[in-house]
Coordinates of C-alpha atoms and ligand atoms in Angstrom, one line a residue:
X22 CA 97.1 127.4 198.3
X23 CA 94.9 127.6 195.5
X24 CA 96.7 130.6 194.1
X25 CA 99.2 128.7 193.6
X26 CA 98.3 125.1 192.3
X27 CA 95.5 126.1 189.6
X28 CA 98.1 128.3 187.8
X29 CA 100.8 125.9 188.0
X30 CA 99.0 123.2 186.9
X31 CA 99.0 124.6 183.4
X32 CA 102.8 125.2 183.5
X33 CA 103.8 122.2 184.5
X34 CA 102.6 120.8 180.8
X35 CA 104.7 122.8 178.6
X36 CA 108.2 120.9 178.1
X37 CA 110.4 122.8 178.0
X38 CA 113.1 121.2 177.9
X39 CA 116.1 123.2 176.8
X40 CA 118.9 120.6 176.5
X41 CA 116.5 119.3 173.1
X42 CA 116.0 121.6 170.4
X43 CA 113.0 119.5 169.0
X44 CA 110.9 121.5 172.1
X45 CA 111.6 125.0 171.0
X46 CA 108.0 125.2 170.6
X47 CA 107.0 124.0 173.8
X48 CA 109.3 127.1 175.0
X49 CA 107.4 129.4 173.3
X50 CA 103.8 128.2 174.3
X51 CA 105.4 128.9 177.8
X52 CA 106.6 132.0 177.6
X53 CA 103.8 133.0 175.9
X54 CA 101.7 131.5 178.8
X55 CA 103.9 134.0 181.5
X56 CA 103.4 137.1 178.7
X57 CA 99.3 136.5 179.3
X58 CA 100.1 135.7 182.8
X59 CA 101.8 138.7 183.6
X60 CA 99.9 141.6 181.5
X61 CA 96.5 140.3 183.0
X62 CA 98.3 141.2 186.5
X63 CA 99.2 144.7 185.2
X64 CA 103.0 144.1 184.6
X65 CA 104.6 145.6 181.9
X66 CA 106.2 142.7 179.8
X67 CA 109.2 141.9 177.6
X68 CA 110.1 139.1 175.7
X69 CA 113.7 139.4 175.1
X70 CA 115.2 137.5 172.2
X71 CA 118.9 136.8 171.2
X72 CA 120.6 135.6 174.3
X73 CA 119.7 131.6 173.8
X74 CA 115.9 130.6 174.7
X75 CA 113.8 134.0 175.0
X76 CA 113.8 135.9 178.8
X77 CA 110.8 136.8 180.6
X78 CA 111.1 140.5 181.5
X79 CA 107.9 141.5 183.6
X80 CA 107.5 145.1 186.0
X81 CA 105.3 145.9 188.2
X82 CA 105.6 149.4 188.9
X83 CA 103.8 149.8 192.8
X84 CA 105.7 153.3 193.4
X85 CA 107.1 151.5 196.2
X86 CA 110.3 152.8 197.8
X87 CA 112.4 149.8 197.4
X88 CA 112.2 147.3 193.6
X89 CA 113.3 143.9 194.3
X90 CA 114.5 141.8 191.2
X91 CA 113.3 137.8 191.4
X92 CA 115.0 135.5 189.2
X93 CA 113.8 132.0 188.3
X94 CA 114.0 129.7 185.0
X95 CA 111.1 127.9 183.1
X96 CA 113.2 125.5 181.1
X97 CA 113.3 121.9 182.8
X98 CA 115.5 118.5 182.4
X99 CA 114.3 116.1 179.9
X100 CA 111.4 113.3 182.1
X101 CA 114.2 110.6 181.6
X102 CA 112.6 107.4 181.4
X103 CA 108.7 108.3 181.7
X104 CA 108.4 104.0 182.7
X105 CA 110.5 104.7 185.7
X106 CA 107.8 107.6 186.9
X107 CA 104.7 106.8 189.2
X108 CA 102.7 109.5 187.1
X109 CA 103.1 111.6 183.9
X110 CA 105.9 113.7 184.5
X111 CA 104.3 116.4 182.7
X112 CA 101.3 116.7 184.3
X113 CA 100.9 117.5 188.3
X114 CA 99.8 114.8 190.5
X115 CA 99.4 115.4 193.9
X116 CA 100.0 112.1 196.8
X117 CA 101.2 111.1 199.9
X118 CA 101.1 114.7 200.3
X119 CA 103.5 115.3 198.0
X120 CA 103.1 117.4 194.6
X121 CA 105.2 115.3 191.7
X122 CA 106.1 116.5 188.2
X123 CA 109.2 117.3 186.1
X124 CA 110.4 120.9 186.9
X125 CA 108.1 120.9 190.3
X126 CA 111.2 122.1 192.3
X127 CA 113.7 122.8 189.4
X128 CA 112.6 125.8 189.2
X129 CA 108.9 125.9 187.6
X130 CA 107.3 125.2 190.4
X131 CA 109.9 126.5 192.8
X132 CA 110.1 130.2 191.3
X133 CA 106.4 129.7 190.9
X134 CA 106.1 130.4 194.7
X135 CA 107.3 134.2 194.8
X136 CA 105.3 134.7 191.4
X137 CA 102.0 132.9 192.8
X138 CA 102.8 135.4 196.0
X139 CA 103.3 138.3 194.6
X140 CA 100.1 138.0 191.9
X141 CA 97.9 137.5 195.7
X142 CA 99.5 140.5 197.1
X143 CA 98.5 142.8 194.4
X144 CA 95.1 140.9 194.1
X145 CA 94.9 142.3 197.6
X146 CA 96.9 145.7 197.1
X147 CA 99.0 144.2 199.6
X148 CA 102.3 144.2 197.8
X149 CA 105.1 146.0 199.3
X150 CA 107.6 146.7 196.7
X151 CA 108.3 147.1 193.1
X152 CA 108.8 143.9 191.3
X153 CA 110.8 142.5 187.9
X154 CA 110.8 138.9 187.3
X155 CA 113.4 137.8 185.0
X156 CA 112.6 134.7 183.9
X157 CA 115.3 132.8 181.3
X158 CA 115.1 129.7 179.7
X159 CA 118.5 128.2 179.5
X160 CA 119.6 127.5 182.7
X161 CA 119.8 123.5 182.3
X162 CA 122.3 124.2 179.5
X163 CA 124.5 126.9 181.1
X164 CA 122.5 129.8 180.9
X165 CA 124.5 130.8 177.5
X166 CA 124.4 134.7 176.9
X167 CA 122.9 135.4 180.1
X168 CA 126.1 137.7 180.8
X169 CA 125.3 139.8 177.5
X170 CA 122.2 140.0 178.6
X171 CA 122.5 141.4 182.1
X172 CA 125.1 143.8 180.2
X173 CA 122.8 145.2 177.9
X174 CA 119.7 145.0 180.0
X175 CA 121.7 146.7 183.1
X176 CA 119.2 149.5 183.2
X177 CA 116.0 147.7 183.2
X178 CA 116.7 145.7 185.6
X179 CA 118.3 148.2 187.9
X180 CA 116.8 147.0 191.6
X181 CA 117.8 146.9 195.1
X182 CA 118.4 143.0 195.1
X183 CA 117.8 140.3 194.3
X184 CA 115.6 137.1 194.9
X185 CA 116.7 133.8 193.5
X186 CA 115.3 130.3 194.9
X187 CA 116.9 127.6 193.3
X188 CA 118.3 124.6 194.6
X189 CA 117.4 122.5 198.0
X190 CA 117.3 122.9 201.8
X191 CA 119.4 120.6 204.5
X192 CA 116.9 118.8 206.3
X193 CA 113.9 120.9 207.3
X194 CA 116.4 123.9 208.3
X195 CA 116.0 127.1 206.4
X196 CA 119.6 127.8 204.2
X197 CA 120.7 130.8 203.1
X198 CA 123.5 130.6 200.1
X199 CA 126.1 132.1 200.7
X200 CA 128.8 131.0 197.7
X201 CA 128.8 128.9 194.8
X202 CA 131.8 126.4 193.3
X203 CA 132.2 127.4 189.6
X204 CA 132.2 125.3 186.3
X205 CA 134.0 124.1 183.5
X206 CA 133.9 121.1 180.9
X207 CA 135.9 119.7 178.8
X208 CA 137.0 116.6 176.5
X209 CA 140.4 115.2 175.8
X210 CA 141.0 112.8 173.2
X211 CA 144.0 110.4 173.5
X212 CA 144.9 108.8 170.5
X213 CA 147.5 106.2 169.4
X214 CA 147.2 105.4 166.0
X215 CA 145.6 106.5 162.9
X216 CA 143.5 103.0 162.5
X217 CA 142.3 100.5 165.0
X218 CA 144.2 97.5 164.8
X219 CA 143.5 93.6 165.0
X220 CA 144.4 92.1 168.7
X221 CA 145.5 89.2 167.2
X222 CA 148.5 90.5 164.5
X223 CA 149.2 93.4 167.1
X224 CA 148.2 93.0 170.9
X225 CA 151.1 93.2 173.6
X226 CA 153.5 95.0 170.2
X227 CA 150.7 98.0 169.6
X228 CA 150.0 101.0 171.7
X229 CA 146.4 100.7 173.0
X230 CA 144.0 104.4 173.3
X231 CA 142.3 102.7 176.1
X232 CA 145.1 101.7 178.2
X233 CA 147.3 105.1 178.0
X234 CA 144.2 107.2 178.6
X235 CA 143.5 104.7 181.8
X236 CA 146.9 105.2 182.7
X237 CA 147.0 109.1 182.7
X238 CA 143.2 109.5 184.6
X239 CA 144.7 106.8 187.6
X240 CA 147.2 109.6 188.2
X241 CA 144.7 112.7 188.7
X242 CA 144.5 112.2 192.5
X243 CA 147.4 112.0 194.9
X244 CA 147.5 109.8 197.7
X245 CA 146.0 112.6 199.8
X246 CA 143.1 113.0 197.6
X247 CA 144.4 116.2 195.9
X248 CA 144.0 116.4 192.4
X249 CA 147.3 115.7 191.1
X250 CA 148.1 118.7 188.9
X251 CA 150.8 121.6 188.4
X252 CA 149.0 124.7 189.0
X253 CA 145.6 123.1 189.9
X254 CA 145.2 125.0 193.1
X255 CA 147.2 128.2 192.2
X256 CA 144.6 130.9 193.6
X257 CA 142.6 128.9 196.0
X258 CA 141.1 130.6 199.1
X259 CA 141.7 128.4 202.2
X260 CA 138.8 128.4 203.9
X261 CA 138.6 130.8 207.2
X262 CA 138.6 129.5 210.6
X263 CA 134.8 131.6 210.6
X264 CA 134.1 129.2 207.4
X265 CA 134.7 126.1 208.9
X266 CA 133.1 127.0 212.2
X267 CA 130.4 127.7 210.7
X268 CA 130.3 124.5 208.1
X269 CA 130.8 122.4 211.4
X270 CA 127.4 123.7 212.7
X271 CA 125.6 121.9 209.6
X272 CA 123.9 119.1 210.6
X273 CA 125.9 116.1 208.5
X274 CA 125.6 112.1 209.3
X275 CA 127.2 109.4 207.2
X276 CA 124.0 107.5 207.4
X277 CA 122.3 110.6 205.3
X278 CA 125.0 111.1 203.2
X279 CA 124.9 107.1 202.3
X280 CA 120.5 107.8 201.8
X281 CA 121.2 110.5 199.7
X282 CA 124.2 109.8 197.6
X283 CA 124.3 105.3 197.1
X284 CA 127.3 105.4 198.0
X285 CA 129.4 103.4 200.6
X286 CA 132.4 105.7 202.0
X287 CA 132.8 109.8 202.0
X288 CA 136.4 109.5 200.3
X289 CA 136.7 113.6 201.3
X290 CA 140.6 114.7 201.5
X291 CA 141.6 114.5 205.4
X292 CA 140.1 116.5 208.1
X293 CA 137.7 118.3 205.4
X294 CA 134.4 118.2 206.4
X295 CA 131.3 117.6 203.7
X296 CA 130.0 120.8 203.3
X297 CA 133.8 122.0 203.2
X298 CA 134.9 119.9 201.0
X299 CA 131.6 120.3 198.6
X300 CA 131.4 124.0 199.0
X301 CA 134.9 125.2 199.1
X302 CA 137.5 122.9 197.7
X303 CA 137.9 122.8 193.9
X304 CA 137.5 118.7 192.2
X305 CA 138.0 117.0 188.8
X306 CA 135.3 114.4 188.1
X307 CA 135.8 112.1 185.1
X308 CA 131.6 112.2 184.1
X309 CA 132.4 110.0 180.9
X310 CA 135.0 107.9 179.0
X311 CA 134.3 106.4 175.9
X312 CA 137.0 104.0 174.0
X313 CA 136.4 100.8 171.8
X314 CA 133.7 98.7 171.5
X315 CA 131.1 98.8 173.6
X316 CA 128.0 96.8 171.9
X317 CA 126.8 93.5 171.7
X318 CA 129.6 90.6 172.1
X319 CA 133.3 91.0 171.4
X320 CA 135.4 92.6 168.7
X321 CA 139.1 91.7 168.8
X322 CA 140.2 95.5 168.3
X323 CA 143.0 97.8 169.5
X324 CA 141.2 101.0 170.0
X325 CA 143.5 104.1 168.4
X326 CA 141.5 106.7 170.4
X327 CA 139.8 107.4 173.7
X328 CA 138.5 110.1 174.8
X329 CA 137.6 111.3 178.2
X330 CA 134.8 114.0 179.6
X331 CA 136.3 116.1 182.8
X332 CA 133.7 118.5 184.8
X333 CA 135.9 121.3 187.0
X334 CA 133.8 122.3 189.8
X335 CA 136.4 125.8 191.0
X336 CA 136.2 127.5 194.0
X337 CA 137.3 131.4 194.6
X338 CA 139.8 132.8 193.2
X339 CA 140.8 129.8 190.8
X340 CA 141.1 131.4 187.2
X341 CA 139.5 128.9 184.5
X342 CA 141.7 129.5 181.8
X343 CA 144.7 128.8 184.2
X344 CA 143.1 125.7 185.4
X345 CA 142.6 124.2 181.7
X346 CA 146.1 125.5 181.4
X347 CA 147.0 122.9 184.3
X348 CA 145.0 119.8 182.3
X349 CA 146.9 120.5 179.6
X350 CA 150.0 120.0 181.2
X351 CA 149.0 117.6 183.3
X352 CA 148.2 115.5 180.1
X353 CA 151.8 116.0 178.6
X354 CA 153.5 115.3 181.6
X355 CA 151.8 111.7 182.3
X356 CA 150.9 110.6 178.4
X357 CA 153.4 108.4 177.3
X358 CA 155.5 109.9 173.9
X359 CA 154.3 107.7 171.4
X360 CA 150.5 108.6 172.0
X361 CA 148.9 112.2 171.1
X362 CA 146.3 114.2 173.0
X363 CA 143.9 116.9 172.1
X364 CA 141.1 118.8 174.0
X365 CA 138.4 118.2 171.3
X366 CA 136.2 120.5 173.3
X367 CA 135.9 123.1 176.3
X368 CA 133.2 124.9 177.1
X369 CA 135.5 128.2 177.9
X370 CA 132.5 130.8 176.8
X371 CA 130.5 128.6 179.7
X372 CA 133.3 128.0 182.3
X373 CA 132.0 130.4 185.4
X374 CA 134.0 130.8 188.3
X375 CA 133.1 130.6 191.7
X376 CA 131.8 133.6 193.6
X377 CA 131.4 134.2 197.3
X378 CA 127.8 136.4 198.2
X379 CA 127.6 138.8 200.6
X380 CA 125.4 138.9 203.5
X381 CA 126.0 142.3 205.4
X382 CA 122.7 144.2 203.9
X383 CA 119.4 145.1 205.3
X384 CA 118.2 142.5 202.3
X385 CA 119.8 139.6 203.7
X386 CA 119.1 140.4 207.0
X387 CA 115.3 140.7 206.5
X388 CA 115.2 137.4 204.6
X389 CA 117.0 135.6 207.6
X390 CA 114.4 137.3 210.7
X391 CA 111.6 136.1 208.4
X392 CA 112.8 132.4 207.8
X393 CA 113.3 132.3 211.3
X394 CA 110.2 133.7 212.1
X395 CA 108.9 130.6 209.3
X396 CA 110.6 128.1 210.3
X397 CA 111.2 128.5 214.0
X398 CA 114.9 127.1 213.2
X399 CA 118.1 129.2 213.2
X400 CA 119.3 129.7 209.2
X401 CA 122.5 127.6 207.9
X402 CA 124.8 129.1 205.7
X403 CA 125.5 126.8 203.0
X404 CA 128.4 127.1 200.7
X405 CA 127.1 125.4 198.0
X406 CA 128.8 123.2 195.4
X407 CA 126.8 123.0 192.4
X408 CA 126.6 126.4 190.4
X409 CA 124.4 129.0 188.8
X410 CA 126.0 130.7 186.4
X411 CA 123.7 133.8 187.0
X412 CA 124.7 134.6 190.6
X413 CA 128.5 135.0 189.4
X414 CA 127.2 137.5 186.8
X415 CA 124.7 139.3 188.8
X416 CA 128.1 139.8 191.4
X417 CA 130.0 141.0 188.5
X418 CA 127.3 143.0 186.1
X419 CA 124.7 144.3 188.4
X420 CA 126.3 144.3 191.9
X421 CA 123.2 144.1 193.6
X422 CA 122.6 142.0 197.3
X423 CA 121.7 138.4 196.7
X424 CA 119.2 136.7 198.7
X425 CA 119.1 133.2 197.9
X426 CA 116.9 131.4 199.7
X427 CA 115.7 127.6 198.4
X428 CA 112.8 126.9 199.4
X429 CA 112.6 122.7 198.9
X430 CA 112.5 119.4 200.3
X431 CA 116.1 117.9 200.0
X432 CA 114.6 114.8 199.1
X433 CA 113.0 116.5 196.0
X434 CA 114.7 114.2 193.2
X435 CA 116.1 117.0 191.5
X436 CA 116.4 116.1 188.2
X437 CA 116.1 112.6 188.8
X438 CA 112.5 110.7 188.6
X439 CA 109.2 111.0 190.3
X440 CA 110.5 115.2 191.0
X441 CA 109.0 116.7 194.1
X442 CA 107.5 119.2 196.0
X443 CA 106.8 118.5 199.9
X444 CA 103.5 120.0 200.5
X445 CA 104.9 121.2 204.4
X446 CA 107.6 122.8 202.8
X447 CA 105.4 124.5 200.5
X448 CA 103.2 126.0 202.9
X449 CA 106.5 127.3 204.7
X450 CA 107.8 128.7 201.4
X451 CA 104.4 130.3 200.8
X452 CA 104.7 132.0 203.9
X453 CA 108.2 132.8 204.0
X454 CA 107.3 134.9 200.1
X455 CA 104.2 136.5 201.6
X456 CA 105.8 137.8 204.8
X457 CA 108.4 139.1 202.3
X458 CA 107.1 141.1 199.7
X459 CA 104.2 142.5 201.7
X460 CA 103.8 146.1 202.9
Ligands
LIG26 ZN1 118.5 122.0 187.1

């Protein structure tokens, strides 16, 4: 494994944090870590600039019949609270036979596997196929420009398929990932009045911000836990009877679900089950409202504006622009007429929608009889909920097979605290990577 740690314990230090721009030059000590990385192995390297944080280009040329394409990103979430850590987040510590460090699993360390692999197979002239690592450093912020980039780079990184690890496993069962619920954000601002007001000369005669935006956001589900708009779910694939057979034959217990997620009840609509109703239903989430005063004591204030975060997490074939369409009426239909509303922000250049892979190539099928062969377990297809805005564009730009394969602990605190990397499922990674890029 030593091919692995002592290179990885240098980038684990560089924070690259992408969601701050005071770490740009963290970013580029790391990519120009990679650049020395990769030329000392013989790879041809580019550093492409112009599409957000620069992109790690890097061929090796093996003459090999078949050139696979392995995606990963260096950028990382911010450490969070370093206090709330049991070591330095940015610097790899290794108990309880655990590795722990911020971006261990998301996706330093993770994508560090197939690199780590495929440097030891060429060490050994073992290798088995051409290789381009495309490394980008925006993911954690939406992977902005990565669709230009795949557009203009289409030749260059013309391959057979492609390799992407990113993301957990369920239990200690090898997953393949086979979709991904799309993305889009945006803020509405409800506002009442062009001043706060005084509670005492106005409360109970005044329109309040708080209370009419409250009053909309109680409306966005219906009593069977739909969300509650016109036009919401115009589009939407019902899953296949061959979908939900095969979500049933993921392992799911409310007892994990309560470990994992804190929470007391799985509120899904009726009859969904968890990986159906994660991976192939569409959901609003409020993720923020902000309104009046929120500091130290009281003020005696009637806010005049509130304003309200919504994430859209879309499933196949929902269209984005129709869907913020449907917010927008959903908002003038339940407002009352003596507030106003605007969205003060969407994210329509990052809004992806979902995308559905498919798994009927000799690519997919070789990953599968290998993590079998690995893990001695039969391979879940996961529809997956969460989304990487990469995948939709590869479908769309390159139209190359996707194997995507994570290869982590599902306890790995992505993005949370004290990140990381299960030593056993390590091992198992190592191998599965070995056994697939050999000759
Ligand atoms: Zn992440």
């Amino acid at each position: 494994m030593d091919y692995y740690l002592k290179p990885l314990k240098e980038l684990i230090k560089f924070k690259t944090i992408s969601t701050d721009s005071d770490y740009k030059e963290e970013i580029e000590k790391c990519v120009n870590w990679y650049q020395n990385l990769f030329e000392d192995n013989g790879f041809v390297v580019e550093i492409v600039r112009g599409y957000s944080n620069p992109i790690i280009l890097a061929k090796y040329d093996n003459n090999s019949e078949q050139t696979a394409l392995i995606y990963g990103h260096y950028d990382v979430q911010p450490a969070g609270n370093e206090k709330d850590w049991d070591s330095i987040p940015f610097e790899l510590s290794e108990r309880d036979n655990r590795l722990y460090a911020r971006g261990i699993i998301d996706n330093k360390g993770q994508s560090f596997v197939h690199i780590a692999t495929v440097l030891n197979l060429i060490k050994n002239e073992q290798l088995g196929q051409n290789v381009t690592f495309l490394l980008e450093g925006g993911e954690e912020i939406g992977s902005p420009g990565v669709a230009n980039f795949l557009t203009d780079y289409k030749e260059k990184l013309s391959a057979d398929y492609i390799v992407i690890s990113d993301g957990t496993m369920i239990e200690d069962y090898p997953v393949l990932e086979v979709g991904l619920r799309g993305i889009m954000n945006l803020t509405v601002k409800v506002f009442t009045s062009d001043r706060e007001l005084h509670s005492g000369l106005f409360g109970g005669a005044a329109p309040n911000a708080s209370h009419e935006l409250v009053n909309v956001l109680s409306k966005l589900y219906d009593d069977n836990k739909l969300v509650n708009m016109n036009g919401f779910y115009t589009g939407v694939e019902e899953p296949t009877e061959q979908e939900l057979e095969n979500n049933k034959t993921i392992p799911y217990s409310f007892e994990e679900f309560h470990k994992l997620s804190g929470t007391k009840k799985n509120i899904s609509e009726d009859g969904v089950d968890f990986y159906t109703q994660t991976g192939l239903r569409p959901t609003v989430q409020i993720t923020g409202i902000e309104s009046g005063y929120n500091g130290e004591g009281y003020k005696s204030g009637i806010p005049n504006a509130a304003i309200v975060k919504l994430n859209i997490r879309l499933v196949a074939s929902q269209d984005p622009i129709k869907v913020k369409e449907s917010i927008v009426q959903f908002f003038s239909n339940n407002l009352a007429e003596y507030a106003d509303f605007e969205i003060v922000h969407s994210d329509d250049e990052g809004s992806v929608p979902a995308v559905k892979i498919d798994t009927d190539n000799e690519y997919v099928q070789k990953a599968i009889t290998i993590l079998e062969e690995v893990y001695q377990k039969k391979v879940l297809r996961k529809y997956v909920g969460g989304t990487i805005p990469l995948v939709y564009h590869i479908e769309k730009i390159l139209s190359i097979p996707q194997v995507i394969v994570p290869l982590v602990n599902p306890d790995s605190n992505m993005h949370s605290v004290n990140e990381n990397y299960d030593l056993s499922y390590l091992k198992k990674a190592l191998e599965f990577s070995n056994n697939l890029f050999k000759k």
